[in-house]
mmCIF file of C-alpha atoms in Angstrom:
data_model
loop_
_atom_site.group_PDB
_atom_site.id
_atom_site.type_symbol
_atom_site.label_atom_id
_atom_site.label_comp_id
_atom_site.label_asym_id
_atom_site.label_seq_id
_atom_site.Cartn_x
_atom_site.Cartn_y
_atom_site.Cartn_z
ATOM 1 C CA UNK A 1 -91.862 -10.642 24.359
ATOM 2 C CA UNK A 2 -93.641 -13.685 23.043
ATOM 3 C CA UNK A 3 -97.303 -14.321 23.697
ATOM 4 C CA UNK A 4 -97.913 -15.961 27.046
ATOM 5 C CA UNK A 5 -94.340 -15.480 28.263
ATOM 6 C CA UNK A 6 -95.424 -14.305 31.670
ATOM 7 C CA UNK A 7 -97.062 -17.645 32.376
ATOM 8 C CA UNK A 8 -93.752 -19.185 33.376
ATOM 9 C CA UNK A 9 -91.581 -16.256 34.396
ATOM 10 C CA UNK A 10 -92.157 -16.602 38.110
ATOM 11 C CA UNK A 11 -91.148 -20.250 38.171
ATOM 12 C CA UNK A 12 -87.464 -19.929 37.333
ATOM 13 C CA UNK A 13 -87.240 -22.766 34.829
ATOM 14 C CA UNK A 14 -90.821 -22.022 33.888
ATOM 15 C CA UNK A 15 -93.000 -22.526 30.864
ATOM 16 C CA UNK A 16 -93.703 -20.039 28.139
ATOM 17 C CA UNK A 17 -97.055 -20.007 26.424
ATOM 18 C CA UNK A 18 -100.236 -21.882 27.089
ATOM 19 C CA UNK A 19 -100.972 -25.535 26.560
ATOM 20 C CA UNK A 20 -104.784 -25.660 26.605
ATOM 21 C CA UNK A 21 -106.345 -25.012 23.249
ATOM 22 C CA UNK A 22 -102.987 -24.331 21.629
ATOM 23 C CA UNK A 23 -104.213 -25.242 18.192
ATOM 24 C CA UNK A 24 -104.332 -28.529 16.343
ATOM 25 C CA UNK A 25 -101.210 -30.358 15.294
ATOM 26 C CA UNK A 26 -102.094 -31.751 11.889
ATOM 27 C CA UNK A 27 -101.452 -35.419 11.389
ATOM 28 C CA UNK A 28 -98.423 -35.998 9.189
ATOM 29 C CA UNK A 29 -97.553 -32.263 9.123
ATOM 30 C CA UNK A 30 -99.470 -31.817 5.836
ATOM 31 C CA UNK A 31 -96.895 -34.051 4.130
ATOM 32 C CA UNK A 32 -98.952 -34.368 0.997
ATOM 33 C CA UNK A 33 -98.393 -30.719 0.076
ATOM 34 C CA UNK A 34 -96.632 -29.881 -3.212
ATOM 35 C CA UNK A 35 -92.967 -30.817 -3.176
ATOM 36 C CA UNK A 36 -90.266 -32.220 -5.342
ATOM 37 C CA UNK A 37 -91.342 -35.833 -5.751
ATOM 38 C CA UNK A 38 -88.983 -38.789 -5.975
ATOM 39 C CA UNK A 39 -90.699 -41.849 -7.560
ATOM 40 C CA UNK A 40 -87.926 -44.136 -6.284
ATOM 41 C CA UNK A 41 -87.365 -42.386 -2.966
ATOM 42 C CA UNK A 42 -85.309 -44.273 -0.371
ATOM 43 C CA UNK A 43 -87.356 -46.289 2.095
ATOM 44 C CA UNK A 44 -86.646 -48.435 5.123
ATOM 45 C CA UNK A 45 -85.015 -51.373 3.368
ATOM 46 C CA UNK A 46 -84.081 -53.722 6.207
ATOM 47 C CA UNK A 47 -85.337 -55.008 9.548
ATOM 48 C CA UNK A 48 -85.966 -52.402 12.205
ATOM 49 C CA UNK A 49 -83.564 -54.327 14.411
ATOM 50 C CA UNK A 50 -80.718 -53.027 12.213
ATOM 51 C CA UNK A 51 -81.757 -49.429 12.915
ATOM 52 C CA UNK A 52 -81.483 -50.083 16.643
ATOM 53 C CA UNK A 53 -78.097 -51.738 16.129
ATOM 54 C CA UNK A 54 -76.834 -48.516 14.525
ATOM 55 C CA UNK A 55 -77.791 -46.248 17.465
ATOM 56 C CA UNK A 56 -74.708 -44.550 18.992
ATOM 57 C CA UNK A 57 -73.561 -45.818 22.369
ATOM 58 C CA UNK A 58 -74.668 -42.755 24.349
ATOM 59 C CA UNK A 59 -78.331 -43.186 23.369
ATOM 60 C CA UNK A 60 -78.295 -46.971 23.798
ATOM 61 C CA UNK A 61 -78.906 -46.579 27.504
ATOM 62 C CA UNK A 62 -82.439 -45.698 26.351
ATOM 63 C CA UNK A 63 -82.946 -47.627 23.118
ATOM 64 C CA UNK A 64 -81.548 -50.997 24.222
ATOM 65 C CA UNK A 65 -83.915 -51.502 27.175
ATOM 66 C CA UNK A 66 -86.830 -50.324 25.027
ATOM 67 C CA UNK A 67 -86.158 -52.664 22.089
ATOM 68 C CA UNK A 68 -86.282 -55.684 24.399
ATOM 69 C CA UNK A 69 -89.554 -54.769 26.098
ATOM 70 C CA UNK A 70 -92.838 -56.283 24.963
ATOM 71 C CA UNK A 71 -93.760 -52.929 23.403
ATOM 72 C CA UNK A 72 -90.440 -52.685 21.578
ATOM 73 C CA UNK A 73 -90.604 -56.242 20.293
ATOM 74 C CA UNK A 74 -94.165 -55.771 19.087
ATOM 75 C CA UNK A 75 -93.210 -52.531 17.333
ATOM 76 C CA UNK A 76 -90.319 -54.166 15.500
ATOM 77 C CA UNK A 77 -92.439 -57.139 14.456
ATOM 78 C CA UNK A 78 -95.245 -54.914 13.197
ATOM 79 C CA UNK A 79 -93.000 -52.578 11.180
ATOM 80 C CA UNK A 80 -91.054 -55.521 9.733
ATOM 81 C CA UNK A 81 -94.272 -57.296 8.761
ATOM 82 C CA UNK A 82 -95.518 -54.263 6.866
ATOM 83 C CA UNK A 83 -92.177 -53.847 5.111
ATOM 84 C CA UNK A 84 -91.993 -57.472 4.016
ATOM 85 C CA UNK A 85 -95.605 -57.209 2.823
ATOM 86 C CA UNK A 86 -94.495 -54.510 0.391
ATOM 87 C CA UNK A 87 -95.348 -51.316 2.260
ATOM 88 C CA UNK A 88 -93.077 -48.364 1.474
ATOM 89 C CA UNK A 89 -91.951 -47.094 4.864
ATOM 90 C CA UNK A 90 -90.279 -43.750 5.555
ATOM 91 C CA UNK A 91 -87.759 -42.565 6.542
ATOM 92 C CA UNK A 92 -84.916 -44.872 5.541
ATOM 93 C CA UNK A 93 -83.164 -44.114 8.864
ATOM 94 C CA UNK A 94 -85.844 -43.854 11.562
ATOM 95 C CA UNK A 95 -83.364 -43.146 14.378
ATOM 96 C CA UNK A 96 -81.207 -40.653 12.483
ATOM 97 C CA UNK A 97 -81.858 -37.858 14.989
ATOM 98 C CA UNK A 98 -79.913 -39.826 17.598
ATOM 99 C CA UNK A 99 -76.971 -40.324 15.252
ATOM 100 C CA UNK A 100 -76.668 -36.613 14.495
ATOM 101 C CA UNK A 101 -77.217 -35.251 18.008
ATOM 102 C CA UNK A 102 -75.261 -36.861 20.874
ATOM 103 C CA UNK A 103 -77.101 -37.010 24.179
ATOM 104 C CA UNK A 104 -74.631 -34.835 26.076
ATOM 105 C CA UNK A 105 -74.727 -32.230 23.279
ATOM 106 C CA UNK A 106 -78.504 -31.701 23.315
ATOM 107 C CA UNK A 107 -79.300 -28.076 24.039
ATOM 108 C CA UNK A 108 -82.699 -27.778 22.308
ATOM 109 C CA UNK A 109 -85.483 -30.338 21.859
ATOM 110 C CA UNK A 110 -88.088 -29.773 19.145
ATOM 111 C CA UNK A 111 -90.816 -32.401 19.145
ATOM 112 C CA UNK A 112 -92.687 -33.327 15.992
ATOM 113 C CA UNK A 113 -95.466 -35.824 15.558
ATOM 114 C CA UNK A 114 -95.209 -37.960 12.439
ATOM 115 C CA UNK A 115 -92.677 -38.266 9.597
ATOM 116 C CA UNK A 116 -93.654 -36.811 6.250
ATOM 117 C CA UNK A 117 -95.387 -39.511 4.216
ATOM 118 C CA UNK A 118 -94.660 -38.208 0.722
ATOM 119 C CA UNK A 119 -91.849 -39.767 -1.344
ATOM 120 C CA UNK A 120 -88.493 -38.166 -0.700
ATOM 121 C CA UNK A 121 -89.661 -35.883 2.115
ATOM 122 C CA UNK A 122 -88.822 -37.584 5.419
ATOM 123 C CA UNK A 123 -85.162 -37.603 6.409
ATOM 124 C CA UNK A 124 -85.382 -38.812 10.000
ATOM 125 C CA UNK A 125 -85.552 -35.369 11.615
ATOM 126 C CA UNK A 126 -88.727 -33.641 12.786
ATOM 127 C CA UNK A 127 -89.932 -30.928 10.354
ATOM 128 C CA UNK A 128 -86.840 -31.340 8.130
ATOM 129 C CA UNK A 129 -86.781 -32.272 4.443
ATOM 130 C CA UNK A 130 -83.754 -33.115 2.271
ATOM 131 C CA UNK A 131 -82.015 -30.575 0.077
ATOM 132 C CA UNK A 132 -84.015 -29.934 -3.084
ATOM 133 C CA UNK A 133 -87.415 -30.644 -1.519
ATOM 134 C CA UNK A 134 -89.821 -27.721 -1.155
ATOM 135 C CA UNK A 135 -90.468 -26.976 2.538
ATOM 136 C CA UNK A 136 -93.979 -28.114 3.547
ATOM 137 C CA UNK A 137 -96.213 -25.405 5.048
ATOM 138 C CA UNK A 138 -95.249 -25.971 8.705
ATOM 139 C CA UNK A 139 -91.557 -25.768 7.891
ATOM 140 C CA UNK A 140 -92.180 -22.687 5.752
ATOM 141 C CA UNK A 141 -93.829 -21.041 8.761
ATOM 142 C CA UNK A 142 -90.844 -21.970 10.942
ATOM 143 C CA UNK A 143 -88.641 -20.167 8.446
ATOM 144 C CA UNK A 144 -91.003 -17.177 8.421
ATOM 145 C CA UNK A 145 -90.786 -16.915 12.206
ATOM 146 C CA UNK A 146 -86.993 -17.162 12.055
ATOM 147 C CA UNK A 147 -86.986 -14.260 9.627
ATOM 148 C CA UNK A 148 -89.439 -12.191 11.694
ATOM 149 C CA UNK A 149 -87.746 -12.928 15.036
ATOM 150 C CA UNK A 150 -84.058 -12.841 14.114
ATOM 151 C CA UNK A 151 -83.990 -11.097 10.747
ATOM 152 C CA UNK A 152 -82.532 -14.158 9.060
ATOM 153 C CA UNK A 153 -83.048 -14.621 5.321
ATOM 154 C CA UNK A 154 -85.243 -17.494 4.254
ATOM 155 C CA UNK A 155 -83.048 -20.605 3.918
ATOM 156 C CA UNK A 156 -82.275 -22.008 0.495
ATOM 157 C CA UNK A 157 -82.750 -25.563 1.799
ATOM 158 C CA UNK A 158 -85.405 -27.208 3.951
ATOM 159 C CA UNK A 159 -82.867 -29.467 5.662
ATOM 160 C CA UNK A 160 -82.352 -28.875 9.384
ATOM 161 C CA UNK A 161 -79.258 -31.081 9.604
ATOM 162 C CA UNK A 162 -77.165 -28.063 10.608
ATOM 163 C CA UNK A 163 -79.351 -27.578 13.671
ATOM 164 C CA UNK A 164 -79.125 -31.270 14.556
ATOM 165 C CA UNK A 165 -75.343 -31.218 14.396
ATOM 166 C CA UNK A 166 -75.098 -28.374 16.895
ATOM 167 C CA UNK A 167 -77.384 -29.916 19.484
ATOM 168 C CA UNK A 168 -80.999 -29.502 18.355
ATOM 169 C CA UNK A 169 -82.747 -32.849 18.854
ATOM 170 C CA UNK A 170 -85.409 -32.955 16.134
ATOM 171 C CA UNK A 171 -87.512 -35.828 17.413
ATOM 172 C CA UNK A 172 -90.793 -37.107 16.041
ATOM 173 C CA UNK A 173 -92.867 -39.069 18.536
ATOM 174 C CA UNK A 174 -93.713 -41.620 15.829
ATOM 175 C CA UNK A 175 -90.597 -42.519 13.871
ATOM 176 C CA UNK A 176 -91.955 -44.427 10.869
ATOM 177 C CA UNK A 177 -94.857 -43.962 8.479
ATOM 178 C CA UNK A 178 -96.175 -45.625 5.330
ATOM 179 C CA UNK A 179 -96.254 -43.818 2.020
ATOM 180 C CA UNK A 180 -99.395 -41.753 1.619
ATOM 181 C CA UNK A 181 -100.828 -42.780 5.006
ATOM 182 C CA UNK A 182 -100.400 -40.137 7.675
ATOM 183 C CA UNK A 183 -100.041 -41.446 11.243
ATOM 184 C CA UNK A 184 -100.120 -45.027 9.969
ATOM 185 C CA UNK A 185 -97.625 -46.131 12.638
ATOM 186 C CA UNK A 186 -98.910 -43.916 15.439
ATOM 187 C CA UNK A 187 -99.622 -45.695 18.706
ATOM 188 C CA UNK A 188 -97.528 -48.681 17.625
ATOM 189 C CA UNK A 189 -95.025 -48.069 20.439
ATOM 190 C CA UNK A 190 -92.789 -45.318 19.118
ATOM 191 C CA UNK A 191 -94.341 -42.861 21.556
ATOM 192 C CA UNK A 192 -93.053 -44.925 24.490
ATOM 193 C CA UNK A 193 -89.524 -44.648 23.136
ATOM 194 C CA UNK A 194 -89.919 -40.919 22.461
ATOM 195 C CA UNK A 195 -90.967 -40.318 26.058
ATOM 196 C CA UNK A 196 -87.970 -42.287 27.311
ATOM 197 C CA UNK A 197 -85.651 -40.235 25.104
ATOM 198 C CA UNK A 198 -87.135 -36.991 26.430
ATOM 199 C CA UNK A 199 -86.662 -38.280 29.985
ATOM 200 C CA UNK A 200 -83.013 -39.047 29.235
ATOM 201 C CA UNK A 201 -82.483 -35.447 28.104
ATOM 202 C CA UNK A 202 -84.252 -34.128 31.199
ATOM 203 C CA UNK A 203 -81.774 -36.054 33.360
ATOM 204 C CA UNK A 204 -78.849 -34.181 31.788
ATOM 205 C CA UNK A 205 -77.456 -31.476 34.096
ATOM 206 C CA UNK A 206 -76.781 -28.818 31.443
ATOM 207 C CA UNK A 207 -79.674 -26.467 30.564
ATOM 208 C CA UNK A 208 -81.875 -27.517 27.651
ATOM 209 C CA UNK A 209 -84.652 -25.582 25.913
ATOM 210 C CA UNK A 210 -87.762 -27.590 25.064
ATOM 211 C CA UNK A 211 -89.848 -26.123 22.231
ATOM 212 C CA UNK A 212 -93.326 -27.625 22.339
ATOM 213 C CA UNK A 213 -95.481 -26.481 19.449
ATOM 214 C CA UNK A 214 -99.066 -27.718 19.395
ATOM 215 C CA UNK A 215 -101.074 -29.933 21.680
ATOM 216 C CA UNK A 216 -99.335 -33.167 20.735
ATOM 217 C CA UNK A 217 -95.922 -31.854 21.779
ATOM 218 C CA UNK A 218 -97.315 -30.015 24.794
ATOM 219 C CA UNK A 219 -98.592 -33.303 26.188
ATOM 220 C CA UNK A 220 -94.929 -33.928 27.124
ATOM 221 C CA UNK A 221 -94.521 -30.643 29.037
ATOM 222 C CA UNK A 222 -95.045 -32.302 32.415
ATOM 223 C CA UNK A 223 -91.991 -34.480 31.768
ATOM 224 C CA UNK A 224 -89.796 -31.383 32.256
ATOM 225 C CA UNK A 225 -89.883 -30.467 35.956
ATOM 226 C CA UNK A 226 -90.268 -26.814 36.840
ATOM 227 C CA UNK A 227 -87.507 -25.328 38.951
ATOM 228 C CA UNK A 228 -84.695 -27.318 37.333
ATOM 229 C CA UNK A 229 -82.074 -26.219 34.816
ATOM 230 C CA UNK A 230 -84.319 -26.661 31.774
ATOM 231 C CA UNK A 231 -87.017 -24.410 30.328
ATOM 232 C CA UNK A 232 -90.095 -25.066 28.244
ATOM 233 C CA UNK A 233 -91.518 -22.782 25.568
ATOM 234 C CA UNK A 234 -95.017 -23.440 24.217
ATOM 235 C CA UNK A 235 -96.972 -22.096 21.264
ATOM 236 C CA UNK A 236 -99.396 -23.280 18.644
ATOM 237 C CA UNK A 237 -98.220 -25.696 15.998
ATOM 238 C CA UNK A 238 -96.576 -23.953 13.002
ATOM 239 C CA UNK A 239 -99.129 -25.495 10.650
ATOM 240 C CA UNK A 240 -101.188 -22.935 8.702
ATOM 241 C CA UNK A 241 -104.190 -24.353 10.578
ATOM 242 C CA UNK A 242 -102.876 -22.953 13.861
ATOM 243 C CA UNK A 243 -99.836 -20.723 13.337
ATOM 244 C CA UNK A 244 -101.729 -17.429 13.596
ATOM 245 C CA UNK A 245 -104.554 -18.497 15.884
ATOM 246 C CA UNK A 246 -104.954 -17.856 19.628
ATOM 247 C CA UNK A 247 -104.136 -18.554 22.361
ATOM 248 C CA UNK A 248 -100.400 -18.459 21.504
ATOM 249 C CA UNK A 249 -99.831 -17.973 17.771
ATOM 250 C CA UNK A 250 -96.650 -19.532 16.476
ATOM 251 C CA UNK A 251 -95.990 -16.559 14.199
ATOM 252 C CA UNK A 252 -94.820 -13.894 16.614
ATOM 253 C CA UNK A 253 -93.934 -16.240 19.487
ATOM 254 C CA UNK A 254 -90.294 -15.113 19.534
ATOM 255 C CA UNK A 255 -89.023 -18.499 20.674
ATOM 256 C CA UNK A 256 -85.851 -18.510 18.597
ATOM 257 C CA UNK A 257 -84.539 -15.272 20.046
ATOM 258 C CA UNK A 258 -85.564 -16.151 23.590
ATOM 259 C CA UNK A 259 -83.939 -19.583 23.410
ATOM 260 C CA UNK A 260 -80.779 -18.048 21.955
ATOM 261 C CA UNK A 261 -80.589 -15.708 24.926
ATOM 262 C CA UNK A 262 -81.348 -18.442 27.453
ATOM 263 C CA UNK A 263 -78.643 -20.735 26.082
ATOM 264 C CA UNK A 264 -76.081 -17.948 25.701
ATOM 265 C CA UNK A 265 -76.526 -17.085 29.370
ATOM 266 C CA UNK A 266 -75.970 -20.759 30.204
ATOM 267 C CA UNK A 267 -72.753 -20.902 28.172
ATOM 268 C CA UNK A 268 -74.338 -23.141 25.533
ATOM 269 C CA UNK A 269 -74.784 -20.830 22.516
ATOM 270 C CA UNK A 270 -76.992 -21.791 19.603
ATOM 271 C CA UNK A 271 -76.784 -20.438 16.061
ATOM 272 C CA UNK A 272 -80.143 -20.716 14.295
ATOM 273 C CA UNK A 273 -78.639 -19.790 10.913
ATOM 274 C CA UNK A 274 -79.382 -22.319 8.169
#
C-alpha cells in the first residue's frame, strides 16, 4: 500500500496521497545535470503556428480555440519573437505528446512542469529524454520506483515514447523553454492550454489515472472530480530534493502497480515495461 492511500479510498474515484507540503518540484527538472550533450541539438526551427497546424484532429477541439484566444496569440508572438531573435528553444516539437497519444486512448496522465533546457534532452514528452541521453535524476528515480514496485529491470533508454504510444499522456504544463534557462517560458500562456487539455481528458468517459507528483502537478487535482470514473494518485516529486521526503515520498509510493491494477479492472490494461 502506498503512503497516504487511505486518504482517497472512501471516495470511490478518490485521491491517493497528500497534496499539502508534498515536496518541491524543481524548476526545469534539474535539466542541467550531466548528460550526453549535443552541440547542434534540434531546436524549434519554425513559427509556433506550424506546431499548432500539426496537432491531430482529435486534440484540435482544444488547441484550435486556444490558439485564437488573446492568451494563445500572445504566446505565439512571444515564442516566435524569441526564436527570431536567436534564442535556442526546446523541444523541436512542443506538442509532440498530442501526436503520440490520441485523446480517446489516454488512460494515464503524468504532468510535468518544464521541458529540459539542456541541448538534446527535451523530446516533447514530460520526464522523457531521447535514446542515448543519460536519464536526469528525476527520471532515474522514476525508473528506481518502477524497479522497486514492479521488479522491472532498469531501462536501457530514457525515452518514454513506448508509454506515450499506449496511452500515457506525458504533458508538461509549460511546453517550450530556452537553452540553459529553466522556466524561461513559464506563465507565458502554456499553462492555460495544459489545463484545457487536462479538462478534455476528464470529459472522456473511460477511466483515466492521473499521477500528480509534486505541488505543481497537484495544483491540478481539483480539475478531476471525485466520484467519477477517474482516479488521482499523489506523491512528492521524483526529484532527489523530494523523492524520499515526507509527507508522501515518491520512492515507495507504489503508484505503478496500483494504476496497473486500477486500469486492468477497467478493461484498459497498461504495460509499464520500457
